[in-house]
Amino acid sequence: MASIEEVKQRKERAINELDETKRTLEAFKEDAAQGKLLGKLRLWLADVKEGTAVQRAEWKETVVDLAAEKKRLEEKEEYWARR
């Protein structure tokens, strides 16, 4: 069970995240009013695409590592089965 202090900390983090979201929304509203929003959205989308590509590469590397580990364990199992 969470202590009172932990609950207070989670509440404070939630309030801070909400405040940050509000500030971001206000910034988007201002940018939209000034016609800057489209450029920012394009930059954001480029960042998301790049991040997704990096994540896919990391996942692929993890899958390759797991496959190699599985093969190593299977070979080890076969070795001990023959003994």
Short mmCIF file of C-alpha atoms in Angstrom, two decimals:
data_model
loop_
_atom_site.label_atom_id
_atom_site.label_comp_id
_atom_site.label_asym_id
_atom_site.label_seq_id
_atom_site.Cartn_x
_atom_site.Cartn_y
_atom_site.Cartn_z
CA MET A 1 0.00 0.00 0.00
CA ALA A 2 1.29 3.45 -0.92
CA SER A 3 2.31 5.77 1.86
CA ILE A 4 0.79 9.20 2.26
CA GLU A 5 4.03 10.76 1.04
CA GLU A 6 4.02 8.65 -2.14
CA VAL A 7 0.43 9.63 -2.82
CA LYS A 8 1.31 13.31 -2.33
CA GLN A 9 4.25 12.95 -4.73
CA ARG A 10 2.07 11.28 -7.38
CA LYS A 11 -0.53 14.01 -6.96
CA GLU A 12 2.14 16.70 -7.36
CA ARG A 13 3.53 15.00 -10.49
CA ALA A 14 0.03 14.76 -11.96
CA ILE A 15 -0.59 18.45 -11.28
CA ASN A 16 2.76 19.36 -12.87
CA GLU A 17 2.00 17.25 -15.95
CA LEU A 18 -1.41 18.89 -16.26
CA ASP A 19 0.16 22.35 -15.99
CA GLU A 20 2.71 21.44 -18.67
CA THR A 21 -0.07 20.17 -20.93
CA LYS A 22 -1.99 23.41 -20.43
CA ARG A 23 1.11 25.48 -21.29
CA THR A 24 1.72 23.39 -24.40
CA LEU A 25 -1.89 23.81 -25.49
CA GLU A 26 -1.68 27.57 -25.01
CA ALA A 27 1.54 27.66 -27.04
CA PHE A 28 -0.16 25.72 -29.85
CA LYS A 29 -3.10 28.12 -29.76
CA GLU A 30 -0.76 31.10 -30.04
CA ASP A 31 1.20 29.47 -32.87
CA ALA A 32 -2.03 28.64 -34.69
CA ALA A 33 -3.13 32.24 -34.39
CA GLN A 34 0.20 33.34 -35.89
CA GLY A 35 0.20 30.72 -38.64
CA LYS A 36 3.22 28.86 -37.24
CA LEU A 37 1.46 25.69 -36.21
CA LEU A 38 1.82 23.81 -39.49
CA GLY A 39 5.62 24.12 -39.44
CA LYS A 40 5.80 22.91 -35.85
CA LEU A 41 3.54 19.97 -36.62
CA ARG A 42 5.76 19.01 -39.55
CA LEU A 43 8.84 19.09 -37.30
CA TRP A 44 7.01 17.05 -34.66
CA LEU A 45 5.97 14.45 -37.24
CA ALA A 46 9.55 14.21 -38.50
CA ASP A 47 10.72 13.61 -34.92
CA VAL A 48 8.06 10.94 -34.42
CA LYS A 49 9.00 9.17 -37.66
CA GLU A 50 12.69 9.27 -36.75
CA GLY A 51 11.96 8.01 -33.25
CA THR A 52 9.82 5.21 -34.65
CA ALA A 53 12.60 4.17 -37.03
CA VAL A 54 15.11 4.15 -34.18
CA GLN A 55 12.71 2.14 -32.01
CA ARG A 56 12.16 -0.40 -34.80
CA ALA A 57 15.92 -0.80 -35.19
CA GLU A 58 16.30 -1.34 -31.44
CA TRP A 59 13.49 -3.90 -31.45
CA LYS A 60 15.06 -5.70 -34.41
CA GLU A 61 18.39 -5.81 -32.58
CA THR A 62 16.65 -7.21 -29.49
CA VAL A 63 14.89 -9.88 -31.53
CA VAL A 64 18.18 -10.89 -33.15
CA ASP A 65 19.84 -11.06 -29.72
CA LEU A 66 17.00 -13.18 -28.35
CA ALA A 67 17.13 -15.52 -31.35
CA ALA A 68 20.88 -15.99 -30.87
CA GLU A 69 20.39 -16.67 -27.16
CA LYS A 70 17.63 -19.19 -27.93
CA LYS A 71 19.88 -21.00 -30.40
CA ARG A 72 22.74 -21.07 -27.90
CA LEU A 73 20.46 -22.55 -25.23
CA GLU A 74 19.07 -25.15 -27.65
CA GLU A 75 22.61 -26.22 -28.60
CA LYS A 76 23.53 -26.43 -24.93
CA GLU A 77 20.42 -28.53 -24.26
CA GLU A 78 21.29 -30.88 -27.13
CA TYR A 79 24.85 -31.22 -25.84
CA TRP A 80 23.66 -32.25 -22.39
CA ALA A 81 21.02 -34.57 -23.85
CA ARG A 82 23.76 -36.48 -25.73
CA ARG A 83 25.90 -36.93 -22.62
#
